[in-house]
CSV table of N, CA, C and O in Angstrom, one decimal:
chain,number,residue,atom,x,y,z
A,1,UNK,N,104.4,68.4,34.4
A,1,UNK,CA,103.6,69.1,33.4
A,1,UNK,C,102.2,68.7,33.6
A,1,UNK,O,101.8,67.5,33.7
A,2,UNK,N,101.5,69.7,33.6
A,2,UNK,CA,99.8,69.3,34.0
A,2,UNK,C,98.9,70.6,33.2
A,2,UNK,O,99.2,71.8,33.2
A,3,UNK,N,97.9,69.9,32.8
A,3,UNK,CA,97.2,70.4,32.3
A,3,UNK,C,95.9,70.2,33.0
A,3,UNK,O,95.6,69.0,33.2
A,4,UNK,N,94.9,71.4,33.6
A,4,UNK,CA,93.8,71.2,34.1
A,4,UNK,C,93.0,71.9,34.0
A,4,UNK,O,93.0,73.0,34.6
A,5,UNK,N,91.8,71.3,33.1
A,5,UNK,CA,90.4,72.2,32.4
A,5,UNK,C,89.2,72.3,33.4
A,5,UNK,O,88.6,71.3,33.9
A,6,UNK,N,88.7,73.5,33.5
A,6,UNK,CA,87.4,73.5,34.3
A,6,UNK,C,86.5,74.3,33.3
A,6,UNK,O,86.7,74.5,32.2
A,7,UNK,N,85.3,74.6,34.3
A,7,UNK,CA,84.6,75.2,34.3
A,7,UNK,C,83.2,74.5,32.7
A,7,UNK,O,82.5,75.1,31.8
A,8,UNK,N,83.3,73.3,33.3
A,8,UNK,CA,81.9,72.6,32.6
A,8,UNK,C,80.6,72.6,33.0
A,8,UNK,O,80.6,73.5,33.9
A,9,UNK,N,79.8,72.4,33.0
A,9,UNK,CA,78.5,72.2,33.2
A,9,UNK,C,77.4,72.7,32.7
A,9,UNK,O,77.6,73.7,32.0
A,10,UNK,N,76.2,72.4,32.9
A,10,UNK,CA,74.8,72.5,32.4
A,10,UNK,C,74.2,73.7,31.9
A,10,UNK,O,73.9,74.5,32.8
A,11,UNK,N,73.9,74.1,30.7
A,11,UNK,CA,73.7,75.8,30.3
A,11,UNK,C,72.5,75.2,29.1
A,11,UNK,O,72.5,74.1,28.5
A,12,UNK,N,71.5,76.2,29.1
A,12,UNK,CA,70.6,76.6,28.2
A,12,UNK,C,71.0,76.7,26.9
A,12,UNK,O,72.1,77.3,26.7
A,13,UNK,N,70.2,76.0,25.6
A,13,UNK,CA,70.4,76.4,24.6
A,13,UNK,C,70.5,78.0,24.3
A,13,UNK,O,69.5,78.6,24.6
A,14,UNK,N,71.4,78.7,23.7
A,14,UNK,CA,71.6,79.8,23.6
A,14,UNK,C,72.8,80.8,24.7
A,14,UNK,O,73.4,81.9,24.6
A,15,UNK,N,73.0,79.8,25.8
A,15,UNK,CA,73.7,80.3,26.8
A,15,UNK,C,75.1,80.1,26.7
A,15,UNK,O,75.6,79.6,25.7
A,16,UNK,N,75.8,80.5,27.5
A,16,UNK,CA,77.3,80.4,27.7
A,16,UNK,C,78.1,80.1,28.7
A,16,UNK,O,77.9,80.1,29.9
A,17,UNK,N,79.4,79.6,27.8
A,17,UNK,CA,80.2,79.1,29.3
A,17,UNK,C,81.7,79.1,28.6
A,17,UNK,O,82.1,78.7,27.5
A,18,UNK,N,82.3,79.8,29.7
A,18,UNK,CA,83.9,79.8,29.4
A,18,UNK,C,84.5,78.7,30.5
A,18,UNK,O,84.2,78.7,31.7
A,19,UNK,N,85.5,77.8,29.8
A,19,UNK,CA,86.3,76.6,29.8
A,19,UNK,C,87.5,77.2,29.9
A,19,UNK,O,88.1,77.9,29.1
A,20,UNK,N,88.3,76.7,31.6
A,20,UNK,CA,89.9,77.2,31.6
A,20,UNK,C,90.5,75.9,31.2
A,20,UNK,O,90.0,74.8,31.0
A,21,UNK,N,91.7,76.3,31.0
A,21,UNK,CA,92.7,75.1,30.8
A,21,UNK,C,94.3,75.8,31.4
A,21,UNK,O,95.2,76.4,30.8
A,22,UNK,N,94.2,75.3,33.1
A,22,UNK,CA,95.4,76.3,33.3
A,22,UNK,C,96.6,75.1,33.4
A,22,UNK,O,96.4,74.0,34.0
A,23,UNK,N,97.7,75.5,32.9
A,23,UNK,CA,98.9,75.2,32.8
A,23,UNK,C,99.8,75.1,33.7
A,23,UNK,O,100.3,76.2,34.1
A,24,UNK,N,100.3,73.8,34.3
A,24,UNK,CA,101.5,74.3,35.5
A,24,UNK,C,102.6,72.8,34.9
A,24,UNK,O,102.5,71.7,34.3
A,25,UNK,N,103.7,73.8,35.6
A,25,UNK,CA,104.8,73.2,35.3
A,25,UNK,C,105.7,73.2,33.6
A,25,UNK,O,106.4,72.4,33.0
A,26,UNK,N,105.1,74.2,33.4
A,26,UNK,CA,105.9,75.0,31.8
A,26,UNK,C,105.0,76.0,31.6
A,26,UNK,O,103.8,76.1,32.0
A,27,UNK,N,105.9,76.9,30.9
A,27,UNK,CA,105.1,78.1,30.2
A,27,UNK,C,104.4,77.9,29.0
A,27,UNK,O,104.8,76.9,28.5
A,28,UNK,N,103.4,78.5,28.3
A,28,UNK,CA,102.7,78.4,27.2
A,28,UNK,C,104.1,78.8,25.7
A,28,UNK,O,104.1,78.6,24.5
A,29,UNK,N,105.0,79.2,26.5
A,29,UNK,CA,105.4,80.2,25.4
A,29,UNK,C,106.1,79.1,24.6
A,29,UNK,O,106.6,79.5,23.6
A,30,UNK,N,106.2,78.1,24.8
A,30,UNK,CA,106.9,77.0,23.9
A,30,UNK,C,105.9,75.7,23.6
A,30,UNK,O,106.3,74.5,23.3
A,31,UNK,N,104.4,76.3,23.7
A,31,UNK,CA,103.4,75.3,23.8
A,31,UNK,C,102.6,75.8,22.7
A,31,UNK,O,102.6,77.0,22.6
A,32,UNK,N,101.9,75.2,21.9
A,32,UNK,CA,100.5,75.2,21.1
A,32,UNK,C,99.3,74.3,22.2
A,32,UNK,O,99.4,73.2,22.8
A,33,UNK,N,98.2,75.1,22.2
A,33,UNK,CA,97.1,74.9,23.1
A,33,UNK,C,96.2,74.6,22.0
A,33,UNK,O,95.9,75.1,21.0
A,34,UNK,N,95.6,73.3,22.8
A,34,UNK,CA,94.2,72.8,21.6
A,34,UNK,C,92.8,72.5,22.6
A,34,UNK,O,92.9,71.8,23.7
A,35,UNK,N,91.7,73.0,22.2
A,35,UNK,CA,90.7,72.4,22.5
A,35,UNK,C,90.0,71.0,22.2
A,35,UNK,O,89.6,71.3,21.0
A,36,UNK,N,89.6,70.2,22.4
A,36,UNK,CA,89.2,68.8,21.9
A,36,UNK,C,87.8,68.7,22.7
A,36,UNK,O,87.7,69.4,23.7
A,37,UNK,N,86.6,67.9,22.1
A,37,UNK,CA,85.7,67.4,22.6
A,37,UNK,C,85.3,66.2,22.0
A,37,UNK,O,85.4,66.0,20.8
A,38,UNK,N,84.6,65.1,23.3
A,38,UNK,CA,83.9,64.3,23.0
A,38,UNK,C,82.7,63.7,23.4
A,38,UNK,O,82.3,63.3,24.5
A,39,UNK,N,82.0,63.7,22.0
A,39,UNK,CA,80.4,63.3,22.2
A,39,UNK,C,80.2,62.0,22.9
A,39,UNK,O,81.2,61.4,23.2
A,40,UNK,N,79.2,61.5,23.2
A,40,UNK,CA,79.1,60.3,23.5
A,40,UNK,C,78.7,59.5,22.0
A,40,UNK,O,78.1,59.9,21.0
A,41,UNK,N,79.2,58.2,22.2
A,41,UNK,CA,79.5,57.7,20.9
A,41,UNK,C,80.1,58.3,19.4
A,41,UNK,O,80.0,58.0,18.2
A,42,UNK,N,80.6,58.9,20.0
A,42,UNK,CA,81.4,60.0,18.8
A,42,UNK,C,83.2,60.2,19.1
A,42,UNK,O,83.8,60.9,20.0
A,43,UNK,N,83.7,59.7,18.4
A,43,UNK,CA,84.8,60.1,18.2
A,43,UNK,C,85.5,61.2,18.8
A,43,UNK,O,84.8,62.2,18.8
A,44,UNK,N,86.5,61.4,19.4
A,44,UNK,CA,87.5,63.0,19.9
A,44,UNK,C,87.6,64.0,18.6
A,44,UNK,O,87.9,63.5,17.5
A,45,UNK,N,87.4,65.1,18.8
A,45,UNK,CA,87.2,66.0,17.6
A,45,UNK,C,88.2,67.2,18.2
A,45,UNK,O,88.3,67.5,19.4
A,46,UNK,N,88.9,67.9,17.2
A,46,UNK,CA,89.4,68.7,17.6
A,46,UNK,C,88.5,69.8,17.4
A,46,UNK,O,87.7,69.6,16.5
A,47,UNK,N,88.5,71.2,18.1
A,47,UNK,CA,87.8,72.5,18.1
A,47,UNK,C,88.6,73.6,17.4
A,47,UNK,O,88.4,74.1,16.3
A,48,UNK,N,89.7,74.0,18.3
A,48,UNK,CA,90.5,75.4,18.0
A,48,UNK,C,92.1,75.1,18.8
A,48,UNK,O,92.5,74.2,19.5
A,49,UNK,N,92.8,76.3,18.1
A,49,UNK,CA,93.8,76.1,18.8
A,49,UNK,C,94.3,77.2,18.9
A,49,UNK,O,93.8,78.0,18.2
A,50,UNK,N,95.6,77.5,19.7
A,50,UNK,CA,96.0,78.9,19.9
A,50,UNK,C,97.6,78.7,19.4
A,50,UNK,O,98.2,77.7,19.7
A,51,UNK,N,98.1,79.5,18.8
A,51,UNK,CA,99.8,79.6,18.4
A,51,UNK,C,100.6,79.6,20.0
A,51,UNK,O,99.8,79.5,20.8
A,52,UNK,N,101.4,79.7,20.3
A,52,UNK,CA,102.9,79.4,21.2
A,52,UNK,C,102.6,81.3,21.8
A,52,UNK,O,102.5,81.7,23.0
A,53,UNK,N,102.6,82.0,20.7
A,53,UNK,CA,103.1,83.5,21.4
A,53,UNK,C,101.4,84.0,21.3
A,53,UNK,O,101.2,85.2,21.4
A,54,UNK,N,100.1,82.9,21.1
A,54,UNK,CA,98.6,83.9,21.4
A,54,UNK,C,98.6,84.7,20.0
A,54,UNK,O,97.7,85.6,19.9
A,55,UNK,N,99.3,84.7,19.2
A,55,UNK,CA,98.7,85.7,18.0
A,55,UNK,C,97.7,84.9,17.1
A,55,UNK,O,96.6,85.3,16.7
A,56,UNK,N,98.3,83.7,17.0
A,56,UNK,CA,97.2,83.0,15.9
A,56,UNK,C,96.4,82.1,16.5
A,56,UNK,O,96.6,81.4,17.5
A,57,UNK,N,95.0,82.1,15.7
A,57,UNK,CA,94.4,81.1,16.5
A,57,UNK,C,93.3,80.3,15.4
A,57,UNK,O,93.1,81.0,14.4
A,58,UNK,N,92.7,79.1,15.4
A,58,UNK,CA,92.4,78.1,14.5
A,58,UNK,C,90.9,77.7,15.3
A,58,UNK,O,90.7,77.6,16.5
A,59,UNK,N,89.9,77.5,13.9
A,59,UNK,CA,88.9,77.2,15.0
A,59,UNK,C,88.0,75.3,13.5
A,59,UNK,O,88.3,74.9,12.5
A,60,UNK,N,87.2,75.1,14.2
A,60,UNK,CA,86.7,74.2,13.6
A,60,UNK,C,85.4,75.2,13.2
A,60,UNK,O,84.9,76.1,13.9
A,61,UNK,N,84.7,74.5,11.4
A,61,UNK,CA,84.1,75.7,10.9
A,61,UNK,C,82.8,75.7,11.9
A,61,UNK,O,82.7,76.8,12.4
A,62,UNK,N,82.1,74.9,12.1
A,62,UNK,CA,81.1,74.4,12.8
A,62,UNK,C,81.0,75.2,14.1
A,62,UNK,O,79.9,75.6,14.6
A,63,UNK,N,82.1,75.6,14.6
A,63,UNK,CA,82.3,76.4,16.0
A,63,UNK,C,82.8,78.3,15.6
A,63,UNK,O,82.8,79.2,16.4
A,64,UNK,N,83.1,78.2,14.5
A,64,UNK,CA,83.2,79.5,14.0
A,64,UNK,C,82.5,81.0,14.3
A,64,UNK,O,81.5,81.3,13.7
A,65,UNK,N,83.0,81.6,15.0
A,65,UNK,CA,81.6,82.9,15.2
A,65,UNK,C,81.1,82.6,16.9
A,65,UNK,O,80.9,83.4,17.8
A,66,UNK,N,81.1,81.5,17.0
A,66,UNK,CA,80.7,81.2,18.5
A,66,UNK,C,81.3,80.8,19.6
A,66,UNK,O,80.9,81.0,20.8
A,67,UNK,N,82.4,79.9,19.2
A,67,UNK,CA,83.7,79.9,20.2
A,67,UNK,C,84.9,81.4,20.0
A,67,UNK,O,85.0,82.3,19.2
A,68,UNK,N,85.4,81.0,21.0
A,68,UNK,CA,86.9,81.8,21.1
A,68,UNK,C,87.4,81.3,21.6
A,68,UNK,O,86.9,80.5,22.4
A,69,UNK,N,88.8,81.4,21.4
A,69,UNK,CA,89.7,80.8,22.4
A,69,UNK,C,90.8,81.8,22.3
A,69,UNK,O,91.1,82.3,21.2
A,70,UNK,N,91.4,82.1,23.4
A,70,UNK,CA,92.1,83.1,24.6
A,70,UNK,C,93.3,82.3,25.4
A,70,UNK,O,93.5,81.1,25.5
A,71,UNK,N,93.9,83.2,25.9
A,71,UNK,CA,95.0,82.9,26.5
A,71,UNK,C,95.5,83.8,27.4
A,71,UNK,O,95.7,84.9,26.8
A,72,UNK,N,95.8,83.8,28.5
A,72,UNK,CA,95.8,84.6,29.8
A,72,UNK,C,97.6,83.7,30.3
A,72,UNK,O,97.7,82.6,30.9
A,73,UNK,N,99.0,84.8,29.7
A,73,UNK,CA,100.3,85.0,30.0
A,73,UNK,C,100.6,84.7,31.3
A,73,UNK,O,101.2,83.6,31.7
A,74,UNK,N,100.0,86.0,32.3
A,74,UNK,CA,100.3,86.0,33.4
A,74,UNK,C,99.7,84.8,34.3
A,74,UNK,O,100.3,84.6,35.4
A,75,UNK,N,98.6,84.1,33.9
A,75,UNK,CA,98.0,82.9,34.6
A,75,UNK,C,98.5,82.1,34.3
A,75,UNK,O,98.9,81.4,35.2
A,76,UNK,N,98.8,81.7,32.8
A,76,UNK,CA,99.5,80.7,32.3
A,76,UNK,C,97.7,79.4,32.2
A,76,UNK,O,97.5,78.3,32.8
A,77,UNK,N,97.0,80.3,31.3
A,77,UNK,CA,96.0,79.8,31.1
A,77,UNK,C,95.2,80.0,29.6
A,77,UNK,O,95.3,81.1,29.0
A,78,UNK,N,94.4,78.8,29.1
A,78,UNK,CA,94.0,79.1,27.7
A,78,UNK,C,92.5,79.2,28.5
A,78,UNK,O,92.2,78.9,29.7
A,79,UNK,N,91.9,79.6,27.7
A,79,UNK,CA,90.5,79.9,27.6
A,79,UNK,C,89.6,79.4,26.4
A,79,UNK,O,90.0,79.7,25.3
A,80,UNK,N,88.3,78.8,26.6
A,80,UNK,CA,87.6,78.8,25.5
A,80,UNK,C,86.1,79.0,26.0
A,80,UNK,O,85.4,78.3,26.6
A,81,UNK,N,85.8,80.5,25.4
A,81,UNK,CA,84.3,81.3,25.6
A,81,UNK,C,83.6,80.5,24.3
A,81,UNK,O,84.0,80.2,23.2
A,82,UNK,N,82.0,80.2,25.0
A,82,UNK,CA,81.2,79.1,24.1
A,82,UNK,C,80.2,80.3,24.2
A,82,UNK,O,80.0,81.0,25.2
A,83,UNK,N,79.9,80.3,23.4
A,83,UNK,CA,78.6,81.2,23.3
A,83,UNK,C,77.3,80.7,22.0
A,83,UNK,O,77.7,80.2,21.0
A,84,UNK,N,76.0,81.0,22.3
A,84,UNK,CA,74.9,80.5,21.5
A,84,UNK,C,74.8,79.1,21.2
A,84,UNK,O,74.4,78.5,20.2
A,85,UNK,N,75.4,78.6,22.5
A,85,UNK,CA,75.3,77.2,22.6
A,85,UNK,C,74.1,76.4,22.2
A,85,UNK,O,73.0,76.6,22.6
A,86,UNK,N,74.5,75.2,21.2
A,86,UNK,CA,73.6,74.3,21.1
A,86,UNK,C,73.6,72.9,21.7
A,86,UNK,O,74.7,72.6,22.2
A,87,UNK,N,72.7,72.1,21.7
A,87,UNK,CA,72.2,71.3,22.0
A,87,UNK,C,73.6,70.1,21.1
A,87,UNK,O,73.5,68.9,21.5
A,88,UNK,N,74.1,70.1,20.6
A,88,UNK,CA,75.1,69.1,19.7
A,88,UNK,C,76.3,69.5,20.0
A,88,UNK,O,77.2,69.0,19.4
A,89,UNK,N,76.8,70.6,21.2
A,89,UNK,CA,77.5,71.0,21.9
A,89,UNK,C,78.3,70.3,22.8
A,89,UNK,O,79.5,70.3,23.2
A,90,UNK,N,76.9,69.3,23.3
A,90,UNK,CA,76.9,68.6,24.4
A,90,UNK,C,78.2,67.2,24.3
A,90,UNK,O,78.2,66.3,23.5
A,91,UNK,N,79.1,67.6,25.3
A,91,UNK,CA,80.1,66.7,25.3
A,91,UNK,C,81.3,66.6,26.1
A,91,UNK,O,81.4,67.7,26.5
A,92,UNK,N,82.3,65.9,26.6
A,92,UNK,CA,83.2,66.4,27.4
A,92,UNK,C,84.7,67.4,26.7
A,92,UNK,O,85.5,67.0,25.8
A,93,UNK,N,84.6,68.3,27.3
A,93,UNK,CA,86.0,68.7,26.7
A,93,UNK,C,87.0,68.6,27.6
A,93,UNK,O,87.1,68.5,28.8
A,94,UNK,N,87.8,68.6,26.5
A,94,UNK,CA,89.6,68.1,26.7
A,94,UNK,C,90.3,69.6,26.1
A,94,UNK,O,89.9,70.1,25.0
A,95,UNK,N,91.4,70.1,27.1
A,95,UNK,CA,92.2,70.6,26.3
A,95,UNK,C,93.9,69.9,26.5
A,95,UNK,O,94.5,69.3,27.4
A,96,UNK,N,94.3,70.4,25.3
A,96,UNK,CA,95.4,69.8,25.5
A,96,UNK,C,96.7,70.5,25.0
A,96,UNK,O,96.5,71.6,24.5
A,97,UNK,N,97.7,70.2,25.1
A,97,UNK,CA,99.0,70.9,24.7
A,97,UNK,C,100.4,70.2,23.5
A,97,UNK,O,100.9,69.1,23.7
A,98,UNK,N,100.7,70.8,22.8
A,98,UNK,CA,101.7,70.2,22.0
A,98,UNK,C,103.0,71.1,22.0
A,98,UNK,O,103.1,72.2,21.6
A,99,UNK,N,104.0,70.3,22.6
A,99,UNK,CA,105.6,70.7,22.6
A,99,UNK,C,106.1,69.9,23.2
A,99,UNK,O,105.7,68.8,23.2
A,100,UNK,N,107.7,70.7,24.4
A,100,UNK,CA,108.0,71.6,23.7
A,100,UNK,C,108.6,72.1,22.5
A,100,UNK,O,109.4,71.4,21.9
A,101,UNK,N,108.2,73.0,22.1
A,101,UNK,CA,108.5,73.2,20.5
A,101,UNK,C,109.7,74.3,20.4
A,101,UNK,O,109.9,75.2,21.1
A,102,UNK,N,110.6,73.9,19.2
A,102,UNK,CA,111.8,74.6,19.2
A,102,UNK,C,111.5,75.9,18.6
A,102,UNK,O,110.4,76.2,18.2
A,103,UNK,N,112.8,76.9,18.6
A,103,UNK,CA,112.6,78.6,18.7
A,103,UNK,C,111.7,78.7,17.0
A,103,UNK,O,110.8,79.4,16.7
A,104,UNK,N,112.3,77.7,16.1
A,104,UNK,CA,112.2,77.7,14.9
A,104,UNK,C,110.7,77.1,14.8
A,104,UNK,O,110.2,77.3,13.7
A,105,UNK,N,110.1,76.6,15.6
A,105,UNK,CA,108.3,76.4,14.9
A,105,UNK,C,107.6,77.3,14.9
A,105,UNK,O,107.3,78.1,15.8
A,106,UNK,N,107.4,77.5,13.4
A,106,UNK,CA,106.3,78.5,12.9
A,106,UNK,C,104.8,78.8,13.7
A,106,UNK,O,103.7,78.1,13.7
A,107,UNK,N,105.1,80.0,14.2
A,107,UNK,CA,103.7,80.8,15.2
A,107,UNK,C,102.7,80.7,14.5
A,107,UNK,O,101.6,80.9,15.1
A,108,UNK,N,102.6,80.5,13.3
A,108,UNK,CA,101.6,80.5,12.6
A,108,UNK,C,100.6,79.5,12.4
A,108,UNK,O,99.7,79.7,11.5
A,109,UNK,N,100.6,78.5,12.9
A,109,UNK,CA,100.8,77.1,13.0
A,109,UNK,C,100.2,76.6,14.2
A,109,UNK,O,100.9,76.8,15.2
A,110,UNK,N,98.9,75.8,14.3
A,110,UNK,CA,99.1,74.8,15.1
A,110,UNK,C,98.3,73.8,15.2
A,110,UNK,O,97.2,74.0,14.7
A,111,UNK,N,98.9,72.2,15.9
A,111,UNK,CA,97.8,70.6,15.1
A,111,UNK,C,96.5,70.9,15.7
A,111,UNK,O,95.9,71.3,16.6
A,112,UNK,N,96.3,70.2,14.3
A,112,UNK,CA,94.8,69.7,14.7
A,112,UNK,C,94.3,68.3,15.1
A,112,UNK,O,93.2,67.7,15.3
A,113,UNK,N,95.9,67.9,15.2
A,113,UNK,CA,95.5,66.4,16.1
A,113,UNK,C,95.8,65.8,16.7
A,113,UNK,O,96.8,65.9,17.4
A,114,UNK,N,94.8,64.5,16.6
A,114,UNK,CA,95.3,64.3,18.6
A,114,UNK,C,96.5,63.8,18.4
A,114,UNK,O,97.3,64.7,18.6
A,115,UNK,N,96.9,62.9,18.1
A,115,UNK,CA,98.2,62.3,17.5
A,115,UNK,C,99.4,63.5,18.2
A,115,UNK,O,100.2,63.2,19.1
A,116,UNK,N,99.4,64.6,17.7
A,116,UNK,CA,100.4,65.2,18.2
A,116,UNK,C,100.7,66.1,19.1
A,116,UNK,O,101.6,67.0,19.1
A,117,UNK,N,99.4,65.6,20.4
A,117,UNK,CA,99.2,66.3,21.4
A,117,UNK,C,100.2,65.7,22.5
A,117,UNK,O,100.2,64.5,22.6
A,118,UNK,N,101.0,66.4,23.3
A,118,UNK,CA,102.2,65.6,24.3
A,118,UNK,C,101.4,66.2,25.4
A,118,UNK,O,102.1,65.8,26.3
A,119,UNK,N,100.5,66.8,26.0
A,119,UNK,CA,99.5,66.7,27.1
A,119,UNK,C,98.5,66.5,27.0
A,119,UNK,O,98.1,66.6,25.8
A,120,UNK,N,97.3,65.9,28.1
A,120,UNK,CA,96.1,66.3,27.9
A,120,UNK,C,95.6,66.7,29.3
A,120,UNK,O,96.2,66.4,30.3
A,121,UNK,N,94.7,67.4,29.3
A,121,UNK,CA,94.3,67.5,31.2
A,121,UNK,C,93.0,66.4,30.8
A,121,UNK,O,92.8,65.8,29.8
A,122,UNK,N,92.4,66.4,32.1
A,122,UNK,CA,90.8,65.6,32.2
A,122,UNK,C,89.9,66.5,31.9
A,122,UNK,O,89.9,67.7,32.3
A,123,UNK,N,89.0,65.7,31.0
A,123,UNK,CA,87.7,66.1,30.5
A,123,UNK,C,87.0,67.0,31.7
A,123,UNK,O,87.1,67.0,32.9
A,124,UNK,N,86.2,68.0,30.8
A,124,UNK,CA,85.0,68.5,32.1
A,124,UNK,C,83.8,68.7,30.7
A,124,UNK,O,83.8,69.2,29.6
A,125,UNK,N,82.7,67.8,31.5
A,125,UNK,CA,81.6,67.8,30.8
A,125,UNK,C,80.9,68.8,30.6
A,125,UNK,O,80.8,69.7,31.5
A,126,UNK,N,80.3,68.9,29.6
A,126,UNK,CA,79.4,70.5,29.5
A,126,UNK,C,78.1,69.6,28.6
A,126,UNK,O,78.3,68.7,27.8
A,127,UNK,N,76.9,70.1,29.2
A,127,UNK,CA,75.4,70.0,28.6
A,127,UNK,C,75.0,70.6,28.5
A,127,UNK,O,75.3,71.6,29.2
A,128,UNK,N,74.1,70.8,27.6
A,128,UNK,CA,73.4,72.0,27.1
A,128,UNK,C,72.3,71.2,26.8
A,128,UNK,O,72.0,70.3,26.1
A,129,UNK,N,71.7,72.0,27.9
A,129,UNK,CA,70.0,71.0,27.7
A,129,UNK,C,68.9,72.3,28.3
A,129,UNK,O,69.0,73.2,29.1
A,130,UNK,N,67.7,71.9,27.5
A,130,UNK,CA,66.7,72.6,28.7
A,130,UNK,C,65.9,71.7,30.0
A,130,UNK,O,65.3,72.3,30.9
């Protein structure tokens, strides 16, 4: 099981950048997908997360309106589009995964922490600087 996030780096305030997190070695469909980032000297924070079947999804208010997070079946990939990026943006993200989860966990549903994360891939840094 591996989890491996790309697509970090250096973008203008106001700019964008979509973050993969592709999945090998299990399907999503028994997985809840989380975004995480960390500041320097700041604590791991969780961002958003996506439900097991992609219908529901959870975001942190702060990121509300300006993230997304997505999920691509056939890739066996989550996604998170950053858009109107700020400068307090700036940090490494982690995504990560929690299962597998039985037929009975509610789709509706998913953690917001790290605690009950059973993957993580490696960080990819994103700055937002001018």
């Amino acid at each position: 099981v591996q989890l491996q996030a790309s697509g970090g780096g250096l973008v203008q305030p106001g700019g964008s950048l979509r973050l993969s997190c592709a999945a090998s070695g299990f399907t999503l469909d028994y997985y809840t997908i989380g975004w995480f980032r960390q500041a320097p000297g700041k604590e791991r924070e969780w961002l958003s997360c996506i439900s097991r079947s992609g219908s529901n999804t959870y975001y942190l208010e702060s990121i509300k309106g300006r993230f997304t997070i997505s999920r691509d079946t056939f890739r066996n990939t989550v996604y998170l589009q950053m858009d109107s990026m700020k400068r307090e943006d700036t940090a490494v993200y982690y995504c990560a995964a929690e299962g597998p989860l039985p037929i009975t966990y509610s789709d509706s549903v998913c953690s917001q922490s790290l605690d009950d994360m059973n993957y993580w891939g490696k960080g990819t840094q994103v700055t937002v600087s001018s």
